[in-house]
mmCIF file of C-alpha atoms in Angstrom:
data_model
loop_
_atom_site.group_PDB
_atom_site.id
_atom_site.type_symbol
_atom_site.label_atom_id
_atom_site.label_comp_id
_atom_site.label_asym_id
_atom_site.label_seq_id
_atom_site.Cartn_x
_atom_site.Cartn_y
_atom_site.Cartn_z
ATOM 1 C CA MET A 1 113.262 36.577 -94.586
ATOM 2 C CA GLN A 2 112.588 38.276 -97.900
ATOM 3 C CA GLN A 3 109.017 36.700 -97.923
ATOM 4 C CA ILE A 4 108.405 38.177 -94.466
ATOM 5 C CA ALA A 5 109.608 41.608 -95.626
ATOM 6 C CA ARG A 6 107.430 41.389 -98.769
ATOM 7 C CA SER A 7 104.425 40.398 -96.651
ATOM 8 C CA VAL A 8 104.913 43.427 -94.249
ATOM 9 C CA ALA A 9 105.324 45.790 -97.207
ATOM 10 C CA LEU A 10 102.193 44.451 -98.871
ATOM 11 C CA ALA A 11 100.195 44.877 -95.635
ATOM 12 C CA PHE A 12 101.530 48.445 -95.181
ATOM 13 C CA ASN A 13 100.587 49.406 -98.730
ATOM 14 C CA ASN A 14 96.996 48.083 -98.205
ATOM 15 C CA LEU A 15 96.507 50.310 -95.155
ATOM 16 C CA PRO A 16 94.576 53.601 -95.565
ATOM 17 C CA ARG A 17 96.769 56.635 -96.054
ATOM 18 C CA PRO A 18 96.172 58.169 -92.564
ATOM 19 C CA HIS A 19 97.230 54.892 -90.981
ATOM 20 C CA ARG A 20 100.314 54.651 -93.016
ATOM 21 C CA VAL A 21 101.272 58.133 -92.038
ATOM 22 C CA MET A 22 100.642 57.517 -88.282
ATOM 23 C CA LEU A 23 102.609 54.190 -88.367
ATOM 24 C CA GLY A 24 105.515 55.750 -90.213
ATOM 25 C CA SER A 25 105.688 58.617 -87.745
ATOM 26 C CA LEU A 26 105.690 56.215 -84.787
ATOM 27 C CA THR A 27 108.453 54.215 -86.340
ATOM 28 C CA VAL A 28 110.669 57.197 -86.903
ATOM 29 C CA LEU A 29 110.026 58.417 -83.342
ATOM 30 C CA THR A 30 110.924 55.030 -81.849
ATOM 31 C CA LEU A 31 114.229 54.923 -83.757
ATOM 32 C CA ALA A 32 115.062 58.434 -82.710
ATOM 33 C CA VAL A 33 114.497 57.706 -78.998
ATOM 34 C CA ALA A 34 116.594 54.473 -79.321
ATOM 35 C CA VAL A 35 119.515 56.205 -80.961
ATOM 36 C CA TRP A 36 119.393 59.460 -78.950
ATOM 37 C CA ARG A 37 121.646 59.695 -75.830
ATOM 38 C CA PRO A 38 121.225 62.579 -73.443
ATOM 39 C CA TYR A 39 124.372 64.626 -72.808
ATOM 40 C CA VAL A 40 125.243 64.388 -69.200
ATOM 41 C CA TYR A 41 128.132 66.271 -67.651
ATOM 42 C CA HIS A 42 130.529 63.976 -65.612
ATOM 43 C CA PRO A 43 133.333 65.951 -64.038
ATOM 44 C CA GLU A 44 136.501 63.977 -64.346
ATOM 45 C CA SER A 45 138.711 66.370 -62.370
ATOM 46 C CA ALA A 46 138.945 66.297 -58.574
ATOM 47 C CA PRO A 47 137.291 69.091 -56.630
ATOM 48 C CA ILE A 48 139.543 72.101 -56.013
ATOM 49 C CA VAL A 49 140.596 72.377 -52.378
ATOM 50 C CA LYS A 50 142.158 75.552 -51.205
ATOM 51 C CA THR A 51 143.641 76.020 -47.738
ATOM 52 C CA ILE A 52 143.143 79.406 -46.172
ATOM 53 C CA GLU A 53 145.323 80.303 -43.125
ATOM 54 C CA LEU A 54 143.608 82.449 -40.542
ATOM 55 C CA GLU A 55 144.966 84.348 -37.539
ATOM 56 C CA LYS A 56 144.007 83.103 -34.124
ATOM 57 C CA SER A 57 141.858 86.255 -33.586
ATOM 58 C CA GLU A 58 140.024 85.506 -36.872
ATOM 59 C CA ILE A 59 139.492 81.843 -35.825
ATOM 60 C CA ARG A 60 138.182 82.940 -32.502
ATOM 61 C CA SER A 61 135.685 85.347 -34.183
ATOM 62 C CA LEU A 62 134.218 82.305 -36.184
ATOM 63 C CA LEU A 63 133.657 80.226 -33.064
ATOM 64 C CA PRO A 64 130.425 80.402 -31.008
ATOM 65 C CA GLU A 65 130.617 82.713 -28.003
ATOM 66 C CA ALA A 66 130.330 79.773 -25.601
ATOM 67 C CA SER A 67 133.358 77.976 -27.074
ATOM 68 C CA GLU A 68 136.663 77.960 -25.242
ATOM 69 C CA PRO A 69 139.713 79.585 -26.998
ATOM 70 C CA ILE A 70 141.519 76.863 -28.922
ATOM 71 C CA ASP A 71 144.907 78.353 -28.360
ATOM 72 C CA GLN A 72 144.698 77.923 -24.640
ATOM 73 C CA ALA A 73 145.445 74.730 -22.689
ATOM 74 C CA ALA A 74 142.827 73.256 -20.564
ATOM 75 C CA GLN A 75 142.677 74.961 -17.224
ATOM 76 C CA GLU A 76 143.577 73.265 -14.084
ATOM 77 C CA ASP A 77 140.732 71.291 -12.390
ATOM 78 C CA GLU A 78 138.502 73.722 -10.664
ATOM 79 C CA ALA A 79 138.418 73.494 -6.906
ATOM 80 C CA ILE A 80 135.682 71.091 -5.896
ATOM 81 C CA PRO A 81 134.269 71.433 -2.406
ATOM 82 C CA GLN A 82 135.411 68.493 -0.398
ATOM 83 C CA ASP A 83 133.597 66.579 2.162
ATOM 84 C CA GLU A 84 135.117 66.693 5.687
ATOM 85 C CA LEU A 85 135.982 63.032 5.085
ATOM 86 C CA ASP A 86 138.375 64.067 2.341
ATOM 87 C CA ASP A 87 140.292 66.735 4.308
ATOM 88 C CA LYS A 88 143.919 66.303 4.546
ATOM 89 C CA THR A 89 146.277 67.816 7.034
ATOM 90 C CA ALA A 90 149.424 69.643 5.907
ATOM 91 C CA GLY A 91 151.581 67.151 7.761
ATOM 92 C CA GLU A 92 150.625 64.418 5.331
ATOM 93 C CA VAL A 93 152.359 65.963 2.398
ATOM 94 C CA GLY A 94 155.070 63.470 1.150
ATOM 95 C CA VAL A 95 153.810 60.802 3.567
ATOM 96 C CA HIS A 96 151.894 57.669 2.311
ATOM 97 C CA GLU A 97 149.494 56.253 4.834
ATOM 98 C CA TYR A 98 147.538 52.942 4.636
ATOM 99 C CA VAL A 99 145.209 51.144 7.111
ATOM 100 C CA VAL A 100 145.482 47.370 6.976
ATOM 101 C CA SER A 101 142.245 45.671 5.786
ATOM 102 C CA THR A 102 141.189 42.024 5.121
ATOM 103 C CA GLY A 103 143.612 40.060 3.065
ATOM 104 C CA ASP A 104 146.470 42.605 3.129
ATOM 105 C CA THR A 105 150.080 41.632 3.488
ATOM 106 C CA LEU A 106 153.161 43.794 3.680
ATOM 107 C CA SER A 107 154.109 42.735 0.172
ATOM 108 C CA SER A 108 150.730 43.380 -1.366
ATOM 109 C CA ILE A 109 150.403 46.840 0.258
ATOM 110 C CA LEU A 110 153.825 48.228 -0.691
ATOM 111 C CA ASN A 111 153.965 46.652 -4.129
ATOM 112 C CA GLN A 112 150.757 48.299 -5.289
ATOM 113 C CA TYR A 113 152.487 51.618 -4.532
ATOM 114 C CA GLY A 114 155.445 50.766 -6.689
ATOM 115 C CA ILE A 115 157.969 49.885 -4.014
ATOM 116 C CA ASP A 116 160.645 47.486 -5.130
ATOM 117 C CA MET A 117 160.355 43.940 -4.012
ATOM 118 C CA SER A 118 163.948 43.847 -2.899
ATOM 119 C CA ASP A 119 163.256 46.653 -0.475
ATOM 120 C CA ILE A 120 160.114 44.803 0.754
ATOM 121 C CA SER A 121 162.216 41.647 1.315
ATOM 122 C CA ARG A 122 164.917 43.527 3.296
ATOM 123 C CA LEU A 123 162.245 45.282 5.289
ATOM 124 C CA ALA A 124 160.533 42.014 6.210
ATOM 125 C CA ALA A 125 163.834 40.465 7.097
ATOM 126 C CA SER A 126 164.438 43.248 9.725
ATOM 127 C CA ASP A 127 161.343 42.167 11.638
ATOM 128 C CA LYS A 128 159.516 38.917 10.976
ATOM 129 C CA GLU A 129 156.398 40.209 12.780
ATOM 130 C CA LEU A 130 155.741 42.420 9.781
ATOM 131 C CA ARG A 131 154.429 39.303 8.127
ATOM 132 C CA ASN A 132 151.547 39.195 10.577
ATOM 133 C CA LEU A 133 149.767 42.501 9.942
ATOM 134 C CA LYS A 134 146.315 42.788 11.521
ATOM 135 C CA ILE A 135 143.264 44.608 10.343
ATOM 136 C CA GLY A 136 143.029 48.162 11.553
ATOM 137 C CA GLN A 137 146.822 48.689 12.020
ATOM 138 C CA GLN A 138 148.269 51.711 10.219
ATOM 139 C CA LEU A 139 151.279 51.917 8.079
ATOM 140 C CA SER A 140 152.969 55.108 6.849
ATOM 141 C CA TRP A 141 156.098 55.571 4.829
ATOM 142 C CA THR A 142 158.308 58.040 2.986
ATOM 143 C CA LEU A 143 160.342 57.585 -0.106
ATOM 144 C CA THR A 144 163.708 58.885 -1.314
ATOM 145 C CA ALA A 145 164.108 61.212 -4.347
ATOM 146 C CA ASP A 146 164.715 58.144 -6.441
ATOM 147 C CA GLY A 147 161.394 56.466 -5.310
ATOM 148 C CA ASP A 148 163.083 54.023 -2.907
ATOM 149 C CA LEU A 149 161.631 53.262 0.493
ATOM 150 C CA GLN A 150 163.315 55.551 3.040
ATOM 151 C CA ARG A 151 161.324 55.000 6.221
ATOM 152 C CA LEU A 152 158.265 52.920 7.310
ATOM 153 C CA THR A 153 156.264 53.377 10.546
ATOM 154 C CA TRP A 154 154.090 50.625 11.821
ATOM 155 C CA GLU A 155 151.528 51.370 14.578
ATOM 156 C CA VAL A 156 151.353 47.943 16.094
ATOM 157 C CA SER A 157 148.921 49.239 18.819
ATOM 158 C CA ARG A 158 147.940 52.461 20.618
ATOM 159 C CA ARG A 159 150.802 51.654 23.020
ATOM 160 C CA GLU A 160 153.569 50.585 20.532
ATOM 161 C CA THR A 161 154.978 52.124 17.279
ATOM 162 C CA ARG A 162 157.767 50.697 15.342
ATOM 163 C CA THR A 163 159.924 52.546 12.866
ATOM 164 C CA TYR A 164 162.101 51.087 10.150
ATOM 165 C CA ASP A 165 164.879 53.368 8.751
ATOM 166 C CA ARG A 166 166.843 52.621 5.620
ATOM 167 C CA THR A 167 170.543 51.757 6.158
ATOM 168 C CA ALA A 168 173.368 50.726 3.842
ATOM 169 C CA ASN A 169 172.607 46.976 4.353
ATOM 170 C CA GLY A 170 168.877 47.077 4.744
ATOM 171 C CA PHE A 171 166.526 48.582 7.395
ATOM 172 C CA LYS A 172 167.006 49.171 11.107
ATOM 173 C CA MET A 173 164.004 48.742 13.432
ATOM 174 C CA SER A 174 163.368 50.894 16.468
ATOM 175 C CA SER A 175 160.353 50.696 18.872
ATOM 176 C CA GLU A 176 158.640 53.344 20.883
ATOM 177 C CA MET A 177 156.245 52.410 23.755
ATOM 178 C CA GLN A 178 153.746 54.839 25.118
ATOM 179 C CA GLN A 179 153.821 55.096 28.853
ATOM 180 C CA GLY A 180 150.765 55.331 31.140
ATOM 181 C CA ASP A 181 147.738 53.417 32.163
ATOM 182 C CA TRP A 182 145.239 52.466 29.415
ATOM 183 C CA VAL A 183 141.579 52.540 30.214
ATOM 184 C CA ASN A 184 138.809 51.431 27.854
ATOM 185 C CA SER A 185 135.855 53.717 27.537
ATOM 186 C CA LEU A 186 132.686 53.590 25.456
ATOM 187 C CA LEU A 187 131.592 56.556 23.467
ATOM 188 C CA LYS A 188 128.088 56.578 21.831
ATOM 189 C CA GLY A 189 126.496 59.051 19.484
ATOM 190 C CA THR A 190 123.733 59.677 16.965
ATOM 191 C CA VAL A 191 124.277 60.994 13.448
ATOM 192 C CA GLY A 192 122.762 64.395 13.274
ATOM 193 C CA GLY A 193 124.402 65.831 10.160
ATOM 194 C CA SER A 194 127.784 64.675 8.850
ATOM 195 C CA PHE A 195 129.471 61.680 10.618
ATOM 196 C CA VAL A 196 132.490 63.772 11.331
ATOM 197 C CA ALA A 197 130.586 66.482 13.196
ATOM 198 C CA SER A 198 128.586 63.900 15.019
ATOM 199 C CA ALA A 199 131.602 61.929 16.125
ATOM 200 C CA LYS A 200 133.268 65.152 17.424
ATOM 201 C CA GLU A 201 130.167 65.888 19.466
ATOM 202 C CA ALA A 202 130.459 62.377 20.953
ATOM 203 C CA GLY A 203 133.906 63.159 22.143
ATOM 204 C CA LEU A 204 136.287 61.848 19.460
ATOM 205 C CA THR A 205 139.273 63.963 18.311
ATOM 206 C CA SER A 206 139.988 64.650 14.613
ATOM 207 C CA SER A 207 142.844 62.134 14.537
ATOM 208 C CA GLU A 208 140.615 59.518 16.176
ATOM 209 C CA ILE A 209 137.916 60.096 13.666
ATOM 210 C CA SER A 210 140.403 59.897 10.779
ATOM 211 C CA ALA A 211 141.708 56.524 12.136
ATOM 212 C CA VAL A 212 138.158 55.147 12.405
ATOM 213 C CA ILE A 213 137.383 56.181 8.818
ATOM 214 C CA LYS A 214 140.562 54.718 7.370
ATOM 215 C CA ALA A 215 140.063 51.487 9.301
ATOM 216 C CA MET A 216 136.497 51.121 8.133
ATOM 217 C CA GLN A 217 136.748 52.593 4.625
ATOM 218 C CA TRP A 218 136.474 49.198 2.916
ATOM 219 C CA GLN A 219 133.633 47.961 5.072
ATOM 220 C CA MET A 220 131.208 50.872 4.896
ATOM 221 C CA ASP A 221 130.624 54.251 3.271
ATOM 222 C CA PHE A 222 130.237 56.835 6.026
ATOM 223 C CA ARG A 223 128.574 59.226 3.563
ATOM 224 C CA LYS A 224 125.586 56.974 3.412
ATOM 225 C CA LEU A 225 124.835 57.365 7.049
ATOM 226 C CA LYS A 226 121.434 58.767 7.741
ATOM 227 C CA LYS A 227 120.225 61.220 10.385
ATOM 228 C CA GLY A 228 119.280 59.240 13.439
ATOM 229 C CA ASP A 229 121.765 56.383 12.924
ATOM 230 C CA GLU A 230 123.507 55.413 16.140
ATOM 231 C CA PHE A 231 127.216 54.579 16.527
ATOM 232 C CA SER A 232 129.522 53.565 19.350
ATOM 233 C CA PHE A 233 133.269 53.249 19.975
#
């Protein structure tokens, strides 16, 4: 190691003076760069967070003009114009109505509306024919204040309507038969605007139109009928 250092010193001394000055300067500069460390500021403390409480009026002034006041609850749903098919009569308030469709049973219909299975069983026991509902028949019912089934009405046909009233031991059935001669008639029409208006022009009453819509609501969408489409009843 000493021999290497002696050889380097001998070679350095044999260099011309300008070369020795330049080489010495570069050596000093290299050592200075290697030793020097730039001073960089690294904050060790967490940023200062300050909570400022503002009055509601001050908060509102900071919001864009199009914003809604944050101190107000969402307003009730705006009234949306309804199609004639969505109209409801005042008499339907508190009354649940359902038109039997494919695959429906008394149990499946009432159970989806939250009626207790024990009430459904007692109701079916009062009239075994309730187990044989047919497509297009209409059911309507009312509930007690506790949500129990109070009365159920079954339109078996245009001639017969059966009513089931709640009693202490179950349900009591009563039947009402419409008197008169029944004659079948055919009504035809063409869609000119809405189906409801066109059906009225063909001779159907509002209740008859409502019954048709409810009976066919799962088979077709009456809103998709086009001008010129024909129908018959």
